[in-house]
Coordinates of C-alpha atoms in Angstrom, one line a residue:
Chain A
M1 CA 71.0 -9.1 18.1
E2 CA 72.3 -11.4 15.2
F3 CA 70.0 -11.9 12.3
S4 CA 68.5 -14.5 13.6
E5 CA 68.0 -13.9 16.7
K6 CA 66.5 -10.6 16.1
M7 CA 64.1 -13.0 13.7
Q8 CA 63.2 -15.1 16.7
Y9 CA 62.4 -12.8 18.4
Y10 CA 59.7 -11.1 16.1
A11 CA 58.1 -14.6 16.2
A12 CA 58.6 -14.9 19.7
L13 CA 56.6 -11.7 20.1
T14 CA 54.3 -12.8 17.0
E15 CA 52.9 -16.4 17.9
P16 CA 51.1 -15.9 21.2
M17 CA 49.5 -12.1 19.8
L18 CA 47.7 -13.9 16.9
R19 CA 46.3 -16.8 19.5
V20 CA 45.1 -13.7 21.8
Q21 CA 43.7 -11.8 18.7
L22 CA 41.9 -15.2 17.4
D23 CA 40.3 -15.6 21.1
Q24 CA 38.8 -11.8 19.7
F25 CA 36.4 -13.7 17.8
E26 CA 34.3 -15.3 20.1
A27 CA 33.2 -18.1 16.8
P28 CA 31.2 -21.1 17.1
S29 CA 33.7 -24.1 17.1
V30 CA 34.3 -25.2 13.5
L31 CA 34.6 -21.6 12.5
Y32 CA 37.5 -21.3 15.9
D33 CA 38.9 -24.6 14.8
S34 CA 39.4 -24.1 11.0
M35 CA 40.7 -20.8 11.4
A36 CA 43.1 -21.8 13.8
Y37 CA 44.7 -24.6 11.8
S38 CA 45.7 -22.4 9.2
L39 CA 47.1 -19.6 11.2
F40 CA 48.9 -22.2 13.3
A41 CA 50.2 -24.5 10.8
G42 CA 53.7 -23.2 10.8
G43 CA 53.8 -19.8 8.2
K44 CA 57.0 -18.9 8.5
R45 CA 55.3 -14.8 10.1
L46 CA 57.5 -13.4 7.0
R47 CA 55.3 -10.7 6.7
P48 CA 54.4 -10.0 10.9
M49 CA 58.3 -9.6 10.4
L50 CA 59.1 -7.3 7.9
C51 CA 56.4 -5.4 9.8
L52 CA 58.0 -4.8 13.5
A53 CA 61.4 -5.0 11.7
A54 CA 60.7 -1.9 9.8
C55 CA 59.1 0.0 12.5
E56 CA 61.6 -0.6 14.2
M57 CA 64.5 0.3 11.6
C58 CA 62.2 3.2 11.2
G59 CA 62.3 4.4 15.2
G60 CA 59.3 2.9 16.4
M61 CA 58.9 -0.2 18.9
P62 CA 58.1 -3.5 17.6
A63 CA 55.6 -3.7 20.1
D64 CA 53.2 -1.1 19.1
A65 CA 52.9 -2.9 15.1
L66 CA 51.9 -6.3 16.6
K67 CA 47.9 -5.3 15.5
A68 CA 49.0 -4.5 12.0
A69 CA 51.6 -7.4 12.3
C70 CA 49.0 -10.1 12.9
A71 CA 46.2 -8.5 10.9
L72 CA 48.8 -9.1 8.0
E73 CA 49.4 -12.5 8.9
M74 CA 45.8 -13.1 9.2
I75 CA 45.1 -12.0 5.6
H76 CA 48.1 -13.9 4.4
T77 CA 46.5 -16.9 6.0
Y78 CA 43.4 -16.3 4.0
S79 CA 44.5 -15.9 1.3
L80 CA 46.1 -19.5 1.3
I81 CA 43.3 -21.0 1.9
H82 CA 41.1 -19.4 -0.6
D83 CA 43.9 -20.0 -3.2
D84 CA 44.2 -24.2 -1.9
L85 CA 39.9 -24.2 -2.9
P86 CA 39.8 -26.3 -5.9
A87 CA 38.2 -23.5 -7.8
M88 CA 41.4 -21.9 -7.6
D89 CA 44.5 -23.8 -7.5
D90 CA 43.1 -26.6 -6.2
D91 CA 46.0 -27.8 -3.9
D92 CA 45.5 -31.0 -1.3
L93 CA 48.7 -30.0 0.7
R94 CA 49.5 -27.2 2.3
R95 CA 53.3 -26.9 4.2
G96 CA 52.9 -30.7 4.4
K97 CA 49.7 -30.8 5.5
P98 CA 46.6 -31.6 4.1
S99 CA 44.9 -27.6 2.9
N100 CA 42.0 -26.1 4.6
H101 CA 39.1 -27.4 2.6
K102 CA 40.4 -31.2 3.0
V103 CA 40.1 -31.3 6.6
F104 CA 37.0 -28.9 6.8
G105 CA 35.2 -28.9 3.7
E106 CA 35.0 -26.3 1.1
G107 CA 32.3 -24.8 2.5
N108 CA 34.4 -23.9 6.2
A109 CA 37.4 -23.0 4.7
I110 CA 35.4 -20.4 2.5
L111 CA 34.4 -19.3 5.8
A112 CA 37.6 -19.5 7.5
G113 CA 39.2 -17.7 4.8
D114 CA 36.4 -14.8 5.3
G115 CA 36.3 -15.2 9.3
L116 CA 40.5 -14.5 8.9
L117 CA 39.9 -11.3 6.2
S118 CA 37.1 -9.6 8.9
L119 CA 39.2 -10.1 12.0
A120 CA 42.2 -8.4 10.1
M121 CA 40.4 -5.9 9.3
H122 CA 39.1 -5.7 13.1
L123 CA 43.1 -5.7 14.1
A124 CA 43.7 -3.5 11.3
A125 CA 40.7 -0.8 13.1
Q126 CA 42.3 -0.7 16.3
T127 CA 45.4 0.4 15.5
A128 CA 43.4 3.6 15.2
N129 CA 46.2 4.8 13.1
A130 CA 44.4 5.8 9.1
K131 CA 47.7 5.3 7.7
V132 CA 48.5 1.9 8.9
M133 CA 45.1 1.1 7.5
Q134 CA 45.1 2.2 4.7
A135 CA 48.2 0.5 4.0
I136 CA 47.0 -2.7 5.2
T137 CA 43.5 -2.3 3.3
R138 CA 45.1 -1.3 0.3
G139 CA 47.3 -4.6 0.4
A140 CA 44.5 -7.1 0.9
M141 CA 43.0 -5.4 -2.1
D142 CA 46.2 -5.6 -4.7
M143 CA 46.8 -9.3 -3.2
V144 CA 42.8 -10.0 -4.9
S145 CA 44.3 -8.0 -7.9
G146 CA 47.1 -10.1 -8.6
Q147 CA 45.1 -13.7 -7.3
S148 CA 42.4 -12.8 -10.2
M149 CA 45.1 -12.1 -13.1
D150 CA 46.7 -15.4 -11.9
L151 CA 43.5 -17.4 -12.0
N152 CA 42.0 -15.4 -15.7
S153 CA 45.2 -14.4 -17.5
K154 CA 47.3 -16.6 -19.8
C155 CA 50.4 -15.7 -17.9
D156 CA 53.4 -14.7 -20.3
A157 CA 56.5 -13.2 -19.8
E158 CA 55.0 -9.6 -19.8
T159 CA 52.7 -10.1 -17.2
L160 CA 54.2 -12.2 -14.9
F161 CA 55.5 -9.0 -13.1
K162 CA 53.0 -7.5 -12.9
M163 CA 50.6 -10.2 -11.5
H164 CA 53.2 -10.9 -9.0
E165 CA 53.4 -7.3 -8.0
K166 CA 49.9 -7.4 -6.8
K167 CA 50.0 -11.1 -5.7
T168 CA 52.8 -11.1 -3.4
G169 CA 54.5 -7.9 -3.7
A170 CA 51.3 -6.1 -2.0
L171 CA 50.6 -7.5 0.7
I172 CA 54.9 -7.4 1.6
L173 CA 54.8 -3.7 0.5
A174 CA 51.2 -3.5 3.2
S175 CA 53.2 -4.7 5.8
V176 CA 56.9 -2.7 5.6
L177 CA 54.6 0.6 5.2
A178 CA 52.0 -0.7 8.0
G179 CA 55.3 -1.3 10.4
A180 CA 56.7 2.4 9.0
H181 CA 53.5 4.2 9.5
T182 CA 53.3 3.0 13.0
A183 CA 56.7 4.4 13.7
G184 CA 55.6 7.0 11.7
V185 CA 57.8 8.7 8.7
G186 CA 57.7 11.3 5.8
A187 CA 57.3 11.0 2.6
K188 CA 60.9 10.2 1.6
E189 CA 61.3 7.2 3.8
V190 CA 57.7 6.1 2.4
A191 CA 59.3 6.7 -1.8
A192 CA 62.3 4.7 -0.3
L193 CA 60.6 1.5 1.4
T194 CA 58.1 1.0 -1.6
D195 CA 60.8 0.5 -3.9
F196 CA 62.6 -1.4 -1.5
S197 CA 59.4 -3.4 -1.0
M198 CA 58.8 -4.2 -4.8
Q199 CA 62.2 -5.1 -5.3
Y200 CA 62.4 -7.9 -1.8
G201 CA 58.8 -9.2 -3.3
L202 CA 60.3 -10.0 -6.6
L203 CA 63.1 -11.8 -4.8
F204 CA 61.2 -13.4 -2.8
Q205 CA 58.8 -14.6 -5.9
I206 CA 62.1 -15.5 -7.6
T207 CA 63.8 -17.1 -5.7
D208 CA 60.5 -19.4 -4.2
D209 CA 60.3 -20.3 -8.3
I210 CA 63.9 -21.5 -8.2
L211 CA 63.8 -23.2 -5.3
D212 CA 60.3 -24.9 -6.3
V213 CA 62.9 -26.6 -9.3
T214 CA 66.3 -26.9 -6.9
G215 CA 64.4 -27.6 -3.7
T216 CA 65.4 -31.3 -1.9
Q217 CA 63.3 -34.1 -1.8
E218 CA 62.2 -33.2 1.8
E219 CA 61.1 -29.2 1.0
M220 CA 59.2 -31.0 -3.1
G221 CA 57.6 -32.9 -0.5
K222 CA 54.8 -30.1 -0.2
S223 CA 54.2 -30.5 -4.2
I224 CA 52.8 -34.3 -3.4
G225 CA 49.4 -34.2 -4.8
K226 CA 47.9 -31.3 -7.1
D227 CA 50.1 -28.3 -7.7
S228 CA 49.1 -26.7 -10.7
R229 CA 52.0 -24.6 -10.6
D230 CA 53.6 -27.1 -12.3
E231 CA 51.4 -26.1 -15.7
K232 CA 51.6 -22.2 -14.5
V233 CA 54.1 -19.9 -15.7
T234 CA 56.9 -18.6 -13.7
F235 CA 60.4 -16.6 -13.6
V236 CA 62.0 -20.1 -14.4
S237 CA 59.8 -21.5 -16.9
V238 CA 60.2 -18.3 -18.8
Y239 CA 63.5 -17.3 -18.4
G240 CA 65.7 -20.4 -17.1
L241 CA 67.0 -21.2 -13.6
D242 CA 70.5 -19.4 -14.4
A243 CA 69.1 -15.9 -15.6
A244 CA 66.1 -16.7 -13.4
R245 CA 69.3 -16.7 -10.8
E246 CA 70.1 -13.0 -12.6
Q247 CA 67.2 -11.6 -11.9
A248 CA 67.1 -12.6 -8.5
K249 CA 70.5 -11.4 -7.8
H250 CA 69.2 -7.5 -9.6
A251 CA 66.4 -7.3 -7.5
A252 CA 68.7 -8.2 -4.3
D253 CA 71.0 -5.5 -5.4
A254 CA 68.0 -2.6 -6.1
A255 CA 66.1 -3.7 -2.7
L256 CA 70.2 -3.0 -1.3
K257 CA 70.3 0.0 -2.8
A258 CA 66.7 1.3 -2.0
L259 CA 68.0 0.6 1.8
D260 CA 70.8 3.0 1.3
E261 CA 68.3 6.1 1.7
F262 CA 67.7 5.4 5.2
E263 CA 69.5 7.0 8.2
G264 CA 68.6 4.6 10.7
D265 CA 70.1 1.3 11.2
S266 CA 69.5 -1.5 8.0
T267 CA 71.2 -4.1 9.1
F268 CA 68.3 -6.5 9.9
F269 CA 66.8 -5.8 6.4
R270 CA 70.0 -5.8 4.6
A271 CA 70.6 -9.8 6.2
L272 CA 67.3 -10.5 5.2
I273 CA 67.9 -9.7 1.9
E274 CA 70.9 -11.6 1.7
T275 CA 69.9 -14.5 3.7
T276 CA 66.7 -14.6 1.1
L277 CA 68.8 -14.8 -1.9
D278 CA 70.3 -17.8 -0.8
R279 CA 67.5 -19.0 1.0
K280 CA 67.1 -23.3 0.7
H281 CA 63.2 -23.8 1.9
Chain B
M1 CA 9.3 13.8 3.5
E2 CA 7.1 11.0 3.4
F3 CA 8.6 7.5 3.5
S4 CA 9.0 6.1 0.2
E5 CA 10.1 9.5 -0.9
K6 CA 12.9 9.5 1.8
M7 CA 13.6 5.8 0.9
Q8 CA 13.9 6.9 -2.2
Y9 CA 16.7 9.7 -1.4
Y10 CA 18.7 7.7 0.5
A11 CA 18.8 5.0 -2.5
A12 CA 19.8 7.8 -4.8
L13 CA 22.2 9.4 -2.2
T14 CA 23.8 5.4 -2.1
E15 CA 23.4 4.0 -6.0
P16 CA 26.2 6.5 -7.9
M17 CA 28.3 6.2 -4.8
L18 CA 29.1 2.7 -4.6
R19 CA 29.8 2.9 -8.2
V20 CA 32.2 5.7 -7.3
Q21 CA 33.9 3.7 -4.4
L22 CA 34.0 0.5 -6.4
D23 CA 36.2 2.3 -9.4
Q24 CA 38.7 3.1 -6.1
F25 CA 40.0 -0.4 -6.4
E26 CA 41.4 -0.8 -10.1
A27 CA 41.3 -3.9 -10.2
P28 CA 41.7 -6.3 -13.4
S29 CA 38.8 -6.7 -15.9
V30 CA 37.2 -9.6 -14.7
L31 CA 37.3 -9.0 -10.9
Y32 CA 35.5 -5.4 -11.2
D33 CA 32.8 -7.3 -13.4
S34 CA 32.3 -9.9 -11.0
M35 CA 32.4 -7.4 -8.2
A36 CA 30.0 -5.1 -9.8
Y37 CA 28.0 -8.0 -11.4
S38 CA 26.4 -8.3 -7.7
L39 CA 27.0 -5.0 -6.5
F40 CA 24.2 -4.0 -9.1
A41 CA 22.3 -6.3 -9.1
G42 CA 18.7 -4.4 -7.8
G43 CA 19.6 -4.9 -4.2
K44 CA 17.2 -2.8 -2.1
R45 CA 20.1 -1.3 -0.5
L46 CA 18.6 -1.7 3.4
R47 CA 21.6 -1.8 4.9
P48 CA 22.4 1.7 3.8
M49 CA 19.5 2.9 4.0
L50 CA 19.3 2.0 7.9
C51 CA 22.9 3.7 8.0
L52 CA 22.4 6.4 6.6
A53 CA 18.6 6.9 8.1
A54 CA 20.1 6.4 12.0
C55 CA 22.6 8.9 11.3
E56 CA 20.1 11.4 10.4
M57 CA 17.6 10.7 13.2
C58 CA 20.5 11.0 15.3
G59 CA 21.1 14.5 14.2
G60 CA 23.8 13.9 11.7
M61 CA 24.2 14.6 8.1
P62 CA 23.3 11.3 6.4
A63 CA 25.9 12.3 3.3
D64 CA 28.6 12.1 6.3
A65 CA 27.4 8.2 6.5
L66 CA 27.7 7.4 2.7
K67 CA 31.1 5.8 3.1
A68 CA 30.1 3.5 5.9
A69 CA 26.8 2.4 4.3
C70 CA 28.8 1.7 0.8
A71 CA 30.6 -0.6 3.1
L72 CA 27.8 -2.0 4.5
E73 CA 26.2 -2.8 1.2
M74 CA 29.9 -4.1 0.1
I75 CA 29.6 -6.7 2.9
H76 CA 26.1 -7.7 2.2
T77 CA 27.0 -8.5 -1.1
Y78 CA 29.7 -10.2 -1.0
S79 CA 28.4 -12.2 2.0
L80 CA 25.3 -13.1 -1.1
I81 CA 28.2 -14.5 -3.6
H82 CA 30.1 -16.5 -1.5
D83 CA 26.4 -18.0 0.0
D84 CA 25.9 -18.8 -3.2
L85 CA 28.7 -21.3 -3.9
P86 CA 28.2 -24.7 -4.3
A87 CA 29.7 -25.5 -1.1
M88 CA 27.7 -23.4 0.7
D89 CA 23.9 -23.2 -0.6
D90 CA 24.3 -24.3 -3.8
D91 CA 21.9 -21.5 -5.0
D92 CA 21.5 -21.2 -9.1
L93 CA 19.9 -17.9 -8.9
R94 CA 19.8 -14.6 -7.0
R95 CA 17.3 -12.0 -7.1
G96 CA 16.1 -13.7 -10.5
K97 CA 19.4 -13.3 -11.7
P98 CA 22.0 -16.0 -12.6
S99 CA 23.7 -16.1 -9.3
N100 CA 27.9 -14.9 -9.3
H101 CA 29.2 -18.0 -9.7
K102 CA 27.2 -19.6 -12.8
V103 CA 28.2 -16.4 -15.0
F104 CA 32.1 -16.2 -13.7
G105 CA 32.9 -19.2 -12.7
E106 CA 33.6 -20.7 -8.7
G107 CA 37.0 -19.2 -8.7
N108 CA 35.8 -15.7 -9.7
A109 CA 33.2 -15.6 -7.3
I110 CA 34.9 -16.1 -4.4
L111 CA 37.3 -13.5 -5.5
A112 CA 35.0 -11.0 -6.5
G113 CA 33.5 -12.0 -2.7
D114 CA 36.8 -11.2 -1.4
G115 CA 37.3 -7.9 -3.2
L116 CA 34.6 -6.7 -1.9
L117 CA 34.9 -7.3 1.7
S118 CA 38.5 -5.8 1.4
L119 CA 37.3 -2.7 -0.8
A120 CA 34.6 -2.3 2.3
M121 CA 37.1 -2.6 4.9
H122 CA 39.4 0.2 2.4
L123 CA 36.0 2.6 2.5
A124 CA 35.4 1.9 6.4
A125 CA 39.3 2.7 7.5
Q126 CA 38.5 6.0 5.0
T127 CA 35.7 7.1 7.8
A128 CA 38.3 8.2 10.2
N129 CA 35.9 7.5 13.0
A130 CA 37.2 4.2 15.2
K131 CA 33.9 3.5 16.1
V132 CA 32.6 3.6 12.7
M133 CA 34.8 1.0 12.1
Q134 CA 34.6 -1.2 15.0
A135 CA 30.3 -1.6 14.1
I136 CA 31.2 -2.5 10.7
T137 CA 34.4 -4.9 11.2
R138 CA 32.4 -6.5 13.9
G139 CA 29.2 -6.9 12.2
A140 CA 31.2 -8.6 9.7
M141 CA 33.1 -11.1 12.1
D142 CA 29.8 -12.0 13.4
M143 CA 28.0 -12.7 10.2
V144 CA 30.6 -15.1 9.1
S145 CA 29.6 -16.6 12.5
G146 CA 25.9 -17.0 11.6
Q147 CA 27.0 -18.7 8.1
S148 CA 28.9 -20.8 10.1
M149 CA 26.4 -22.0 12.4
D150 CA 24.1 -22.2 9.4
L151 CA 26.6 -24.1 8.0
N152 CA 27.2 -26.8 10.4
S153 CA 24.1 -26.6 13.1
K154 CA 21.5 -29.2 12.3
C155 CA 19.2 -25.7 13.1
D156 CA 16.7 -26.4 15.8
A157 CA 14.1 -24.2 17.3
E158 CA 16.6 -23.0 20.0
T159 CA 19.9 -22.5 17.7
L160 CA 17.4 -20.6 15.0
F161 CA 17.0 -17.0 16.9
K162 CA 20.8 -17.1 17.7
M163 CA 22.0 -18.0 14.2
H164 CA 19.5 -15.1 12.2
E165 CA 20.7 -13.2 15.3
K166 CA 24.3 -13.4 13.6
K167 CA 23.5 -14.2 10.3
T168 CA 21.2 -11.4 9.2
G169 CA 21.2 -9.0 13.0
A170 CA 24.5 -8.6 13.1
L171 CA 25.3 -6.6 9.9
I172 CA 21.8 -4.6 10.7
L173 CA 23.0 -3.8 14.3
A174 CA 26.1 -2.3 11.9
S175 CA 24.7 -0.5 9.7
V176 CA 22.3 1.3 12.3
L177 CA 25.2 1.6 14.6
A178 CA 28.0 3.2 11.9
G179 CA 25.3 5.6 11.1
A180 CA 24.4 6.7 14.7
H181 CA 28.6 6.8 15.7
T182 CA 28.6 9.2 12.6
A183 CA 26.2 11.6 14.0
G184 CA 28.1 11.2 17.5
V185 CA 25.3 8.9 20.2
G186 CA 26.1 8.0 23.8
A187 CA 25.7 5.0 25.6
K188 CA 22.3 5.0 26.1
E189 CA 21.3 5.6 22.5
V190 CA 23.9 3.1 21.8
A191 CA 22.1 0.5 23.7
A192 CA 18.1 1.9 22.3
L193 CA 19.4 1.3 19.0
T194 CA 21.1 -2.1 19.6
D195 CA 17.4 -3.0 21.2
F196 CA 15.8 -2.0 17.9
S197 CA 18.6 -3.5 15.4
M198 CA 18.0 -6.9 17.2
Q199 CA 14.1 -6.8 17.1
Y200 CA 14.1 -5.9 13.8
G201 CA 16.9 -7.5 12.2
L202 CA 14.2 -10.6 13.9
L203 CA 11.3 -9.0 12.0
F204 CA 13.2 -9.4 8.0
Q205 CA 14.2 -13.0 8.6
I206 CA 10.7 -13.8 9.9
T207 CA 8.8 -11.8 7.9
D208 CA 11.3 -13.3 4.8
D209 CA 10.8 -17.1 6.2
I210 CA 6.9 -15.8 5.9
L211 CA 7.3 -14.7 2.1
D212 CA 8.6 -17.8 1.5
V213 CA 5.9 -19.7 1.5
T214 CA 3.6 -17.1 1.0
G215 CA 5.1 -15.3 -1.6
T216 CA 3.4 -14.7 -5.5
Q217 CA 4.2 -16.7 -8.1
E218 CA 6.2 -13.9 -9.5
E219 CA 8.7 -13.3 -6.3
M220 CA 9.4 -17.2 -6.0
G221 CA 10.6 -16.9 -9.3
K222 CA 13.5 -16.6 -7.4
S223 CA 13.5 -20.1 -5.9
I224 CA 13.7 -22.0 -9.4
G225 CA 16.7 -24.1 -8.8
K226 CA 18.1 -25.5 -6.4
D227 CA 17.0 -23.9 -3.2
S228 CA 18.3 -25.4 0.2
R229 CA 15.8 -23.4 2.3
D230 CA 13.2 -25.9 1.1
E231 CA 15.4 -28.2 3.8
K232 CA 16.2 -26.0 5.8
V233 CA 14.6 -25.0 9.7
T234 CA 12.4 -22.0 9.4
F235 CA 10.5 -19.7 11.4
V236 CA 7.3 -21.2 9.5
S237 CA 8.0 -25.0 9.3
V238 CA 9.4 -24.4 13.1
Y239 CA 6.4 -22.4 14.8
G240 CA 3.9 -23.0 11.6
L241 CA 2.4 -19.6 9.9
D242 CA 0.2 -18.5 12.5
A243 CA 2.8 -18.4 15.4
A244 CA 5.1 -17.0 12.5
R245 CA 2.8 -13.7 12.0
E246 CA 2.2 -13.4 15.5
Q247 CA 6.9 -13.3 16.2
A248 CA 7.1 -11.1 13.3
K249 CA 4.1 -9.0 15.2
H250 CA 5.8 -9.1 18.5
A251 CA 8.9 -8.3 17.1
A252 CA 8.0 -5.2 15.4
D253 CA 6.4 -4.1 19.1
A254 CA 9.9 -4.5 20.7
A255 CA 11.3 -2.7 17.9
L256 CA 8.7 0.1 18.5
K257 CA 8.6 0.4 22.1
A258 CA 13.0 0.2 22.0
L259 CA 12.7 3.9 19.8
D260 CA 10.5 5.3 22.0
E261 CA 14.3 5.9 24.0
F262 CA 15.0 8.3 21.0
E263 CA 14.5 12.4 21.3
G264 CA 14.6 12.6 17.9
D265 CA 12.2 12.3 14.9
S266 CA 11.9 8.4 15.0
T267 CA 9.0 8.8 12.1
F268 CA 11.1 6.7 9.1
F269 CA 11.9 4.4 11.6
R270 CA 8.6 3.6 12.7
A271 CA 7.5 3.1 8.9
L272 CA 10.1 1.0 8.1
I273 CA 9.0 -1.1 10.7
E274 CA 5.2 -1.5 9.4
T275 CA 6.2 -1.4 6.0
T276 CA 8.6 -4.5 6.8
L277 CA 5.7 -6.3 9.0
D278 CA 3.3 -5.8 6.0
R279 CA 5.7 -6.5 3.0
K280 CA 5.1 -8.1 0.0
H281 CA 8.3 -8.9 -1.4

């Protein structure tokens, strides 16, 4: 299967399962609607894809990692809802649509996030795999640490890497490890995948920062309204565009190198790295 | 052991373990401090006590249920932090001290709650007991449903029971079941404990509402500042003080009756019911 077909295959597995799992909640209507609004707001499903692909690369069946994949997407979604709140990043728009609290109010947005995190943990528990669960809960904790660093530090070049390692990298790592542990892997694979995830997370964040200044008009649409990123330290603001591109290339090379440790078919992940390096959105 | 000694014993088991478990987080300082502030703000540790006592009543060792007990206290604490936020109940005080967001700001209070919930799930996963985990995650989900009903419903007499069953009852049930499943129980015990928990949760909430109007000056201290409960529907505002006391007595009797199903020593839970019925704070 071609890379783009494979991506669509993973997304096609994930999308209906997210709805099925959300329906486990039996939530009152406002809570259900607010969770569904953000969960089905056009996310790229990167974390489920990483989870399913890692499972397959390690010799497992992608379908076996679906609950973990859904849990990870829910954790990602809850973090965006809380991150957009006025007390946090204060963003009125998310993916071109009004952010959760603009539609449902702040109180309901806080609860939508709390509900998605709780449901994610309910799904994680259902995997009945201790290593998968620990990967997911550790990722959720580290992500909150990253959010806290972002909120409280006058972020400089020194703390920028550490902050993104936690804020973005932790959940990417959790996604890859949850998939790998579903398949069942040893210490050597875990070490290589940890290395890959950290480098890929860095690549993803740097290219995100680059896109923020080079994106087309359409892509910049997401920045209409308040976007506190304008005031924030980014890889581009600290190092400049050329050096940031160099760093992205370096992270991509390091991520590819980490994959050399694998005996299985890493074609998908290699294509993902190239695609991320060249991404236009 | 006398009832009060037993309570102190359970609290003495719980208190240092909460600190040990919080230290698992490796959180940045503001996040750690904000989580610790609310976690060690003088909570009665009711949920850990229910968990440990249920474990013991069902023939288990209380110490074996400690991680679950800590997880439940963390979930309770996170719910209070988020509940106090301006977008929710907007309370400046909690247990006579400034609420979390008054000390650390709203953004950090949101993250303190997110962090405690994430850590709670990390602990739940470490119990390596699927039934314990499911009890805890189901309790966390139902509690959010209760919060949502509280926030969005013009709560009337009809919805009052349902709302409290979710908002307060769900986590009390989770605490009792987590302890019972740690010990290992059958379907008959689970049914009886579910019945007990629902009745005890109701008793706890009704006596809470009664205390709010009959409490001494000192206990009323918690209501200085904004307290939206004044505008809220309570068992006392709907039924009046005398009928609310009748309902509390009825719930206590039903809780006692549920305990008759048990062959083990239910002395502690019987004393707890009596103490809650007569509670002054």
